[in-house]
mmCIF file of C-alpha atoms and ligand atoms in Angstrom:
data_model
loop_
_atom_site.group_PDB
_atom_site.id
_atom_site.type_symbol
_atom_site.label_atom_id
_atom_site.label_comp_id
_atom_site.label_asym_id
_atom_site.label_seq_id
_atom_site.Cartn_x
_atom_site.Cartn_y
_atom_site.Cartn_z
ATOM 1 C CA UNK A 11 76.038 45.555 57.114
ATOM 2 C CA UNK A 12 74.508 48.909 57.591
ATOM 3 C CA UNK A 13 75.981 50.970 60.300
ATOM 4 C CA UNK A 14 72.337 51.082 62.073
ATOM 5 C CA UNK A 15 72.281 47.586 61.893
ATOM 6 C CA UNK A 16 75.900 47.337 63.489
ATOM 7 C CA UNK A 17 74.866 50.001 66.082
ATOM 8 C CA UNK A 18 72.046 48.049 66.524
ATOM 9 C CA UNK A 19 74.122 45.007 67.356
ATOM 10 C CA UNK A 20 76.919 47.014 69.164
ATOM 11 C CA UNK A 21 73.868 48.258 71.922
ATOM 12 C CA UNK A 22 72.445 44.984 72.927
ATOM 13 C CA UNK A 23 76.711 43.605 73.208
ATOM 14 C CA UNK A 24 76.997 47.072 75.502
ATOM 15 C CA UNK A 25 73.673 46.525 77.197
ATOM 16 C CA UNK A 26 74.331 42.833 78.411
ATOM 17 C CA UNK A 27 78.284 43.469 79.388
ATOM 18 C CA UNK A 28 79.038 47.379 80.573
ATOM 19 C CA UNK A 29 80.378 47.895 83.227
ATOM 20 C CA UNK A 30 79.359 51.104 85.580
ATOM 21 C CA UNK A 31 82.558 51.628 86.002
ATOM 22 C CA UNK A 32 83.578 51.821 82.465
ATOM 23 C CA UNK A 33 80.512 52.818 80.911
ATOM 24 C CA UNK A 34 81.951 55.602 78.932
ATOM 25 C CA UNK A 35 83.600 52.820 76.742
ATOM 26 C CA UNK A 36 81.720 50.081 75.883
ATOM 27 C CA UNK A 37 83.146 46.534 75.334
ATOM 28 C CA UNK A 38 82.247 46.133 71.182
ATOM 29 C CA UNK A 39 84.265 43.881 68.925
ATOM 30 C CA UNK A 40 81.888 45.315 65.745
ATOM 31 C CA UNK A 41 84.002 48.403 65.578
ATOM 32 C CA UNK A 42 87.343 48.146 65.448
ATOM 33 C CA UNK A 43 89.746 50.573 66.561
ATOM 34 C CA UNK A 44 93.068 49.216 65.785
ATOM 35 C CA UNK A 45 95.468 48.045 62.549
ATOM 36 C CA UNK A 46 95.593 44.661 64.126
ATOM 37 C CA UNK A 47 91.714 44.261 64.167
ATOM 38 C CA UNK A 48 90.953 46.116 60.936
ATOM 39 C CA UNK A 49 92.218 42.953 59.479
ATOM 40 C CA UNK A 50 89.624 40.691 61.704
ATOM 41 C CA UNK A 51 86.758 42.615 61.793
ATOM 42 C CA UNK A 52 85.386 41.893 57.860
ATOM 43 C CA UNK A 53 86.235 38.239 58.729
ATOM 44 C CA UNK A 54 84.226 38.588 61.799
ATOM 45 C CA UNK A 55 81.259 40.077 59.804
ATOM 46 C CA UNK A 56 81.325 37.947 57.517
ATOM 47 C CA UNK A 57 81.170 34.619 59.108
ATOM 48 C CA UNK A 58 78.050 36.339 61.432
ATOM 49 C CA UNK A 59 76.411 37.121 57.964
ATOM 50 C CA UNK A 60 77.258 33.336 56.441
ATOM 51 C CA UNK A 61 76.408 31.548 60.174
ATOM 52 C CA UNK A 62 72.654 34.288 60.317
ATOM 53 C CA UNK A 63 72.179 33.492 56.299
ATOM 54 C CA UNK A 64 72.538 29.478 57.025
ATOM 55 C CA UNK A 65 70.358 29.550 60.065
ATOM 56 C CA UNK A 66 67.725 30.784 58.453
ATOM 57 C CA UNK A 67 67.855 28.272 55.262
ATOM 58 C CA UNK A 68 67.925 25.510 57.396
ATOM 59 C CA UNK A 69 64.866 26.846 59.813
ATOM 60 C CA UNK A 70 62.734 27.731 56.481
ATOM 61 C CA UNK A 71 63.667 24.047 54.970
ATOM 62 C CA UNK A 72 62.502 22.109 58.084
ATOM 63 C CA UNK A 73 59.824 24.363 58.756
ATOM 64 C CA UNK A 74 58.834 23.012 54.998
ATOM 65 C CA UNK A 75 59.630 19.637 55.822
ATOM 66 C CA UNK A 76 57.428 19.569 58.945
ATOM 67 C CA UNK A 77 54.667 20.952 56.816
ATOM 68 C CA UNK A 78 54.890 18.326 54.011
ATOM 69 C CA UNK A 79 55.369 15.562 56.111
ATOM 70 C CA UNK A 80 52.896 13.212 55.731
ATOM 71 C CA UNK A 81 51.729 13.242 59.664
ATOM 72 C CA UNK A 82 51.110 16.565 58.988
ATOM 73 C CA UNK A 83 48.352 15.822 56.812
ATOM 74 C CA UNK A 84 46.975 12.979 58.905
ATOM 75 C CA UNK A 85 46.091 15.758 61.456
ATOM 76 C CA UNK A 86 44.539 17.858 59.062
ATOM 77 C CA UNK A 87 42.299 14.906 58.143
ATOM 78 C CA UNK A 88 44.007 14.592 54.699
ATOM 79 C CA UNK A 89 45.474 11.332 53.130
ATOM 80 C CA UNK A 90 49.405 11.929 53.159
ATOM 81 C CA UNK A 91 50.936 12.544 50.176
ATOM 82 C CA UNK A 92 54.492 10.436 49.911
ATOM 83 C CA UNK A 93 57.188 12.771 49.224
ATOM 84 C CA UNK A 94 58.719 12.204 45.621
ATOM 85 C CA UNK A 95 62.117 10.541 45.017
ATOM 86 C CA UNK A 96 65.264 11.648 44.725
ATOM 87 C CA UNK A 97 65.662 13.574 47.110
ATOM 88 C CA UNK A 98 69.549 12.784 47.742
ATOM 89 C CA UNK A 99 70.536 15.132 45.431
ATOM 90 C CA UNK A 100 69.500 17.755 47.721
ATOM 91 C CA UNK A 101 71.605 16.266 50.587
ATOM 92 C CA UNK A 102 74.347 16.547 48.074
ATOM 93 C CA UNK A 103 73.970 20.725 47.359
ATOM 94 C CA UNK A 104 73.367 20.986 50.896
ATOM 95 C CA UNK A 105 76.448 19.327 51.854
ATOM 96 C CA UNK A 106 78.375 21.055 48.749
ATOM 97 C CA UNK A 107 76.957 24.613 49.951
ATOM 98 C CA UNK A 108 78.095 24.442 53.322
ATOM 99 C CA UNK A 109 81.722 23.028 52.107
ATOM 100 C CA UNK A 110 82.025 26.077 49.826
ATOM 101 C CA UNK A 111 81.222 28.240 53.091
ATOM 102 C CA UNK A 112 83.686 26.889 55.294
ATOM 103 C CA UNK A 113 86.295 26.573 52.998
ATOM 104 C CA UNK A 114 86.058 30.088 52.120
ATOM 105 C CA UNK A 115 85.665 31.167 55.600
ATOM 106 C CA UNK A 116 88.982 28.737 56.253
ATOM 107 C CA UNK A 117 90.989 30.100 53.832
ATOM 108 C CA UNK A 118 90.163 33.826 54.642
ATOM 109 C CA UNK A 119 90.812 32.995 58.462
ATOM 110 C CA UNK A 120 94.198 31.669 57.558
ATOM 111 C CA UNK A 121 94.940 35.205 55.684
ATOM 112 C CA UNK A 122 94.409 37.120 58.972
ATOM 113 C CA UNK A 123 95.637 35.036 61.114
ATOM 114 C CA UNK A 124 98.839 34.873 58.799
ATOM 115 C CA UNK A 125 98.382 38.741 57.910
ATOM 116 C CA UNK A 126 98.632 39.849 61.670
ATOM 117 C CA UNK A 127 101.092 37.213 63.283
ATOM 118 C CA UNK A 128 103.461 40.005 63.533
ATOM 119 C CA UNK A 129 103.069 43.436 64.104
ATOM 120 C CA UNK A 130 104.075 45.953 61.084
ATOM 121 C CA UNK A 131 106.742 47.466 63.192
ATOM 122 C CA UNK A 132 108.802 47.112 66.264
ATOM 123 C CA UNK A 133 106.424 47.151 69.574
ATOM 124 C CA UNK A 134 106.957 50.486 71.426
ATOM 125 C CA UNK A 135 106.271 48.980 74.142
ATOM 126 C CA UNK A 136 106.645 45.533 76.115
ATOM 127 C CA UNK A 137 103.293 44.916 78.754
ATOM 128 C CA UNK A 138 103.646 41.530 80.816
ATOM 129 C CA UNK A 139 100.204 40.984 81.824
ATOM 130 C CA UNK A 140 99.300 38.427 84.796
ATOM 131 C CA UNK A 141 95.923 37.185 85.049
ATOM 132 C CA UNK A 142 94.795 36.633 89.045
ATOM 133 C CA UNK A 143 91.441 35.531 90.177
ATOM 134 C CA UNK A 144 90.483 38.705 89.755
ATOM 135 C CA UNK A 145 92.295 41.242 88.423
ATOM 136 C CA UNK A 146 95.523 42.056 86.165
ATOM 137 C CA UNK A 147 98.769 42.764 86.971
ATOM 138 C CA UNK A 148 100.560 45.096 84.581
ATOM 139 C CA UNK A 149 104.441 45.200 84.416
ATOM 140 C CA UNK A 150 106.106 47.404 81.921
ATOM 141 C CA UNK A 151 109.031 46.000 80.812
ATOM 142 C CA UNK A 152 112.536 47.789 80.512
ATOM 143 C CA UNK A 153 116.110 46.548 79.536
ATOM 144 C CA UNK A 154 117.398 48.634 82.555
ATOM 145 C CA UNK A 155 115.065 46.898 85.912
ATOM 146 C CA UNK A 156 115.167 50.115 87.473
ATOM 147 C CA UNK A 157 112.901 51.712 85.078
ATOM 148 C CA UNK A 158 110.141 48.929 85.102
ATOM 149 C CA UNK A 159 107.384 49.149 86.847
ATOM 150 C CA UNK A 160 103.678 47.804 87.638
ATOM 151 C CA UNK A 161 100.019 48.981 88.068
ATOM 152 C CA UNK A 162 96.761 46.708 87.282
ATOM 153 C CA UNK A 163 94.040 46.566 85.172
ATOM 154 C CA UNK A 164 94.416 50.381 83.669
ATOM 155 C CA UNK A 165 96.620 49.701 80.814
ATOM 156 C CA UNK A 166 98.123 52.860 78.947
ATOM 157 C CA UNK A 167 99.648 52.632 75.663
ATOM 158 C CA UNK A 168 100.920 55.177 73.282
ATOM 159 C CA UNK A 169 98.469 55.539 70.421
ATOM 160 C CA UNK A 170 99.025 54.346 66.883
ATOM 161 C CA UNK A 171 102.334 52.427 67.959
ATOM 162 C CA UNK A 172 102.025 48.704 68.558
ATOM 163 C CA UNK A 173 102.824 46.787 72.073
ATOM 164 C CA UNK A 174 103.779 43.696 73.031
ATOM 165 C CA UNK A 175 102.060 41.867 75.534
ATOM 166 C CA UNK A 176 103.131 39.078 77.321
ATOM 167 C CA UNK A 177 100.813 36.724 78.821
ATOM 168 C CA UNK A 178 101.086 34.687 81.825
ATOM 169 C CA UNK A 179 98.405 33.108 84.061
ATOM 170 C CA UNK A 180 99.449 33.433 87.895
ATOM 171 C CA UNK A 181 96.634 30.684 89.439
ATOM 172 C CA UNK A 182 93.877 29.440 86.913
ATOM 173 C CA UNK A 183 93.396 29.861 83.276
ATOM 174 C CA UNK A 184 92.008 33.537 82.227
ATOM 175 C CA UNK A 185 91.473 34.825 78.644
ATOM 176 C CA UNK A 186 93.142 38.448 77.708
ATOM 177 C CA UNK A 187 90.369 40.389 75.085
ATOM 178 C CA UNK A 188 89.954 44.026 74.160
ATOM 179 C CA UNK A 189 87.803 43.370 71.796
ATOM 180 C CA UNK A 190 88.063 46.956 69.411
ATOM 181 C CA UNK A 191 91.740 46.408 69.357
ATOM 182 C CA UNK A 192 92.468 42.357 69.138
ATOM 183 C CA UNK A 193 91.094 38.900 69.108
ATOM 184 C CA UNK A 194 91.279 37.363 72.653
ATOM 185 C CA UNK A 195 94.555 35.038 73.967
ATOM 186 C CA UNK A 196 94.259 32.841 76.823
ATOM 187 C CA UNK A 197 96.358 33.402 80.071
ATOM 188 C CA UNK A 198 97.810 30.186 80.949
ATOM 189 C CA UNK A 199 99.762 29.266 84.536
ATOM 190 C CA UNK A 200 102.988 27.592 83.187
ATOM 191 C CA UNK A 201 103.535 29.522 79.846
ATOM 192 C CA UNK A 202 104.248 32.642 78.284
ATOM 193 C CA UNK A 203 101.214 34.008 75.685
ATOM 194 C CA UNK A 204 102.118 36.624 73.319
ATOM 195 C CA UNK A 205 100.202 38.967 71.165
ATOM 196 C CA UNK A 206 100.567 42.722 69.869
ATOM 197 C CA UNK A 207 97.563 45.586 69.643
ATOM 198 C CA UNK A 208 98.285 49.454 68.717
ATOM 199 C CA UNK A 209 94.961 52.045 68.622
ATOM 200 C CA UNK A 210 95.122 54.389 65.782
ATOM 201 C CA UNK A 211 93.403 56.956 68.020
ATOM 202 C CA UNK A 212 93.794 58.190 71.492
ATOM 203 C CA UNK A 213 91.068 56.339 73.554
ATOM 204 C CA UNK A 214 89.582 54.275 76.126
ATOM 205 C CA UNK A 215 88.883 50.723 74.826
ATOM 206 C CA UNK A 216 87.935 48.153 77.306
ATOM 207 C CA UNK A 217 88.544 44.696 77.823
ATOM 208 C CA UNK A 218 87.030 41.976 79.924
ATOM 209 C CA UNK A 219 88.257 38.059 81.321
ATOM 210 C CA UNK A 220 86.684 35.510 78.486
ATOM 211 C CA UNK A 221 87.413 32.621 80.088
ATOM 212 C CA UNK A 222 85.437 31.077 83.036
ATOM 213 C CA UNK A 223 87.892 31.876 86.223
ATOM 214 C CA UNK A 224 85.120 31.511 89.221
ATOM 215 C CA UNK A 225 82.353 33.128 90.621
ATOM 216 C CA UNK A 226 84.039 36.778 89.677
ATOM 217 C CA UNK A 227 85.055 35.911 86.398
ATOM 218 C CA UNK A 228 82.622 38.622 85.189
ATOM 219 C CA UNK A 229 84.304 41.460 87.070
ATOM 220 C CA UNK A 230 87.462 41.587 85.998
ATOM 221 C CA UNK A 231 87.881 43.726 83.730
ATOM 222 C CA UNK A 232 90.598 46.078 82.158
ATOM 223 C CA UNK A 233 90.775 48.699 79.798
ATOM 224 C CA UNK A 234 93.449 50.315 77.234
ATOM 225 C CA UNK A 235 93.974 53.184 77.547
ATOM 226 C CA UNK A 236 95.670 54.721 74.337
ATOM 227 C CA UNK A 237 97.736 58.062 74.778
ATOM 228 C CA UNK A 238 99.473 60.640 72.649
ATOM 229 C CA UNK A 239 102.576 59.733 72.795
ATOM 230 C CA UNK A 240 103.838 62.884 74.379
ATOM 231 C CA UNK A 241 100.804 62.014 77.559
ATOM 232 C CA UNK A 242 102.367 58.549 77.647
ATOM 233 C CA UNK A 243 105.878 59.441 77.719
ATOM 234 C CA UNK A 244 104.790 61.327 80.814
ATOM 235 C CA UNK A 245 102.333 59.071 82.670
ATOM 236 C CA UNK A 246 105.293 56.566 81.929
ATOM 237 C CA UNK A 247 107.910 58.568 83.703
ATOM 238 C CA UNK A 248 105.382 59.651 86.584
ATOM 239 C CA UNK A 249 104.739 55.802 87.090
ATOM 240 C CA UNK A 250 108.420 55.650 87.935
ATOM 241 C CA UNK A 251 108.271 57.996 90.355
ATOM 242 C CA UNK A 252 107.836 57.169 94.490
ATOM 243 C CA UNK A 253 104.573 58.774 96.236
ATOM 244 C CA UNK A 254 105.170 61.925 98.569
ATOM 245 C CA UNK A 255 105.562 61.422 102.019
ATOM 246 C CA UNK A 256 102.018 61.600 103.551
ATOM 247 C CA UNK A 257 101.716 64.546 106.150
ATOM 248 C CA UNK A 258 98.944 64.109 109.047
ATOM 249 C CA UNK A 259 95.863 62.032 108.737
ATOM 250 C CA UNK A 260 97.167 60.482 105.892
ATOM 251 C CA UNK A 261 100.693 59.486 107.521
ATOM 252 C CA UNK A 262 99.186 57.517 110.585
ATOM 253 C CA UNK A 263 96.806 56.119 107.351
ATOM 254 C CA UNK A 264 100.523 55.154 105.899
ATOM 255 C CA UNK A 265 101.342 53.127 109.363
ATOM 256 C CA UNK A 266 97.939 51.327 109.449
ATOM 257 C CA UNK A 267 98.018 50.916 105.604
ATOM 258 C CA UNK A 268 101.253 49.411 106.276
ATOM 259 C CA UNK A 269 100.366 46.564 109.305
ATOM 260 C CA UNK A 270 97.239 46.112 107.723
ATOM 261 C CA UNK A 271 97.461 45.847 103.893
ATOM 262 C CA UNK A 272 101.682 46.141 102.961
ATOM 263 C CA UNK A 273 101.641 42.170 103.084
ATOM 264 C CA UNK A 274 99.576 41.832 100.265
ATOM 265 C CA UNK A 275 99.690 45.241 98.726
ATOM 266 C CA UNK A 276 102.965 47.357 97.551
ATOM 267 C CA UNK A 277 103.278 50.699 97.399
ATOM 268 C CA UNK A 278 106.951 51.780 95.803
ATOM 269 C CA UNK A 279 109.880 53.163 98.059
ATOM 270 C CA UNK A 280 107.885 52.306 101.614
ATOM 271 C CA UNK A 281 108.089 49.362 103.524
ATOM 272 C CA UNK A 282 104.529 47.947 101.719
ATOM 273 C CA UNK A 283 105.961 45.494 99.375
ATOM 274 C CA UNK A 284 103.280 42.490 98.670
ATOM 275 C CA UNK A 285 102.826 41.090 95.460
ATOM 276 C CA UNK A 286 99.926 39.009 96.251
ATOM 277 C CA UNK A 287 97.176 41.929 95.432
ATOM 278 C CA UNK A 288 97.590 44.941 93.004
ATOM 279 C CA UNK A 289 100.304 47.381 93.038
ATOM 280 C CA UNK A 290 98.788 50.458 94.539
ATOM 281 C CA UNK A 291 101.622 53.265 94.083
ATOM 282 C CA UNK A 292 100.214 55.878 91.784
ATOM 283 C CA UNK A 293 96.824 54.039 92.516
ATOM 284 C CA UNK A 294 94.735 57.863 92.343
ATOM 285 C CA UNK A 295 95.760 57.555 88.281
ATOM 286 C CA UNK A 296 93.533 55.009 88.167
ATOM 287 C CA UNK A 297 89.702 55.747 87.142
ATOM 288 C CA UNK A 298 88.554 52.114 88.493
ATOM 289 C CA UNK A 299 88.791 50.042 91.635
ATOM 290 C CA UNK A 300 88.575 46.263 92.090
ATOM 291 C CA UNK A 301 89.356 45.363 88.480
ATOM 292 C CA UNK A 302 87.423 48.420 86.736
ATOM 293 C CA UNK A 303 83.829 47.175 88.249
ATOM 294 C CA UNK A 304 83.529 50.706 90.825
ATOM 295 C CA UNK A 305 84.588 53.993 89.803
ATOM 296 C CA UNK A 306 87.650 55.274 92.024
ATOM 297 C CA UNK A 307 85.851 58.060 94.415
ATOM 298 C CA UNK A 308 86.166 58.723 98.195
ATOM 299 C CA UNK A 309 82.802 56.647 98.888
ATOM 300 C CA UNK A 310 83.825 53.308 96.483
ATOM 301 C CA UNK A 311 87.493 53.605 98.347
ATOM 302 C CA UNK A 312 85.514 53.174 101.376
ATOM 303 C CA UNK A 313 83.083 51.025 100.327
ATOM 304 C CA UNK A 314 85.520 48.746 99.057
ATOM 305 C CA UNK A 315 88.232 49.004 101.982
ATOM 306 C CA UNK A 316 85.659 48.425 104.635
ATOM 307 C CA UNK A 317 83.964 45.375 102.978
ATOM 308 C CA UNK A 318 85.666 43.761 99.435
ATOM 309 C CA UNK A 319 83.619 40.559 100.582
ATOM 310 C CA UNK A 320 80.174 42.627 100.162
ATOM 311 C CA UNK A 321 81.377 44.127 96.767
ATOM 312 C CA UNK A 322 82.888 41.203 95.310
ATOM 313 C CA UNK A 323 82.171 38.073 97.320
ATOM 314 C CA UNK A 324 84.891 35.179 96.974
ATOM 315 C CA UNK A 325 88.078 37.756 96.285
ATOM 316 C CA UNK A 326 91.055 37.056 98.195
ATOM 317 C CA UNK A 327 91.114 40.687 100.003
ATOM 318 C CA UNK A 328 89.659 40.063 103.785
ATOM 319 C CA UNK A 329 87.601 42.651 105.843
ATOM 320 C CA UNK A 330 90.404 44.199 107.622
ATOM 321 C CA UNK A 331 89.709 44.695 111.402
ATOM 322 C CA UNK A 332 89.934 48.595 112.096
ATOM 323 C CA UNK A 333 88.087 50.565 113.497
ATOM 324 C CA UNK A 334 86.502 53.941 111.620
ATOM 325 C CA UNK A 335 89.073 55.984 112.158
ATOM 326 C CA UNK A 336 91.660 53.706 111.051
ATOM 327 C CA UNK A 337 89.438 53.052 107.916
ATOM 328 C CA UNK A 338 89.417 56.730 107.245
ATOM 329 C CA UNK A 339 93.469 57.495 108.022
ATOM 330 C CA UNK A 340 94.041 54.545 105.366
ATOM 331 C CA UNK A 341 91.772 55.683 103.149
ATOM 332 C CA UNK A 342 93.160 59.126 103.952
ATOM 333 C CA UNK A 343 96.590 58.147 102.967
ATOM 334 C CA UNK A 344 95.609 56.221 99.372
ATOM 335 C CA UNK A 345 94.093 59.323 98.649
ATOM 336 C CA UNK A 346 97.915 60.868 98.633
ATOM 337 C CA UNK A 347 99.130 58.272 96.317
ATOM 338 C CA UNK A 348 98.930 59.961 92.865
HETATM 339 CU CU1 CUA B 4 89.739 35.569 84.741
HETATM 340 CU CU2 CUA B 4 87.677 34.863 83.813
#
């Protein structure tokens, strides 16, 4: 495939799926951008190039057929000529063409799948990753408690090491795909999924729920984001961190944020400690609101604060009941949380 042809491709895939919020890095599984998928990616080509090549046999054969066919020539006025026989031998290389096809396309998909059931070293990293109608939850694991933590949807990894993710589903059945770096896994209440990813380069590289959810299955969305691994060493240690203590505005924001969201919402070392909606303690590290579908700025926090029902009908997060000012104090004080 020519790389115009695959840009070609790769435009119409970014076109129909991006994001605004993520529009820097589109969501394009004909690139790939990680060991894991260098081994899927001329498997994926290839079966597109076998599945395009078939489709078109088969359309120019009955497009014959329909021709030939002797009602065909009763239209044009013509007496019908009766095809010849024999023609069972053609059913035969049909069906002996197609077996070759998908036995080579079998065989090859057993290689990769075989080739990356494991990753080629020990995973840097281990990511649990809980799927919520609609969002992710992102714990990083640690052998000492104290020194995990979570955030959501913003995933950072260190670059060209591989990570472990583990998958669970927390209500319905979601699907876990960042399509430059792996094939997709579903998310599944009752069981643990695993799979591994590394980028060889530093790099956004977004991902997207592929399995139906409900009516906001299309907006939530994640993204990797690969570091050096100096930059994630230290986002990793900052994550571990508690927020300043807000001073002014933003501390009466801190008491309302607290009545008003803390049930559902937790933000480390205060007395907001929900675990029903995303973890929002270093939540000005994150580009993206609301599962990576509004860029994080002062108007989207208040967009999204004064009306998540508006922006993303169906989501579990209520209008809250405050007034202006206690919209702006709250928004005031997530605005300290970096
Ligand atoms: Cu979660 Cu679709």
């Amino acid at each position: 495939m020519k790389p115009q042809a695959a840009s070609a491709i790769s435009v119409i895939c970014y076109s129909c799926f991006a994001g605004p919020a993520f529009a820097a890095s589109p969501l394009d599984y004909l690139h790939s951008a990680g060991r894991k998928a260098d081994y899927v990616l001329p498997l994926t080509w290839a079966t597109i190039i076998i599945s395009a090549v078939v489709i078109v046999i088969v359309a120019v054969l009955l497009a014959a057929a329909i021709w030939r066919r002797p009602g065909f020539a009763y239209l044009q006025g013509e007496m019908p000529v009766l095809p010849e026989q024999g023609g069972l031998s053609w059913l035969w290389i049909g069906v002996g063409i197609s077996a070759l096809a998908l036995l080579v396309t079998i065989v090859w998909t057993v290689k990769v799948l075989a080739d990356i059931d494991t990753p080629p070293t020990r995973p840097a990293v281990t990511i649990e990753v809980t799927g919520h109608q609609w969002w992710w939850a992102v714990r990083y694991l640690d052998s000492d408690p104290s020194r995990s933590f979570t955030t959501a949807n913003e995933i950072h990894i260190p670059a060209g090491q591989p990570v472990l993710f583990r998958l669970v589903g927390a209500d319905v059945i979601h699907s876990f795909w960042i399509p430059a770096l792996s094939g997709k896994t579903d998310v599944i209440p009752g069981q643990t999924n695993e799979l591994w990813m590394d980028a060889k380069q530093p790099g956004v590289y977004r991902g997207q729920c592929t399995e139906y959810c409900g009516v906001q299955h299309a907006n939530m969305q994640m993204a990797v984001y690969a570091d050096t691994p100096a930059d994630f060493a230290r986002w990793r240690a900052h994550q571990l961190l508690s927020p300043a203590t807000p001073q002014g505005d933003a501390a009466l924001g801190q008491v309302e944020f607290n009545t008003y969201c803390g049930a559902c919402h937790t933000v480390r070392g205060t007395d907001a400690n929900g675990v029903l909606a995303p973890d929002l303690s270093h939540l000005m590290q994150r580009k993206t609101i609301a599962a990576g579908i509004l860029a994080n700025t002062h108007d989207n926090l208040w967009a999204w604060i004064g009306d998540p029902q508006g922006i993303k009908p169906g989501n579990l997060m209520q209008k809250p009941e405050v007034s202006a000012n206690q919209l702006s104090s709250i928004r005031a004080y997530l605005e300290t949380l970096n």
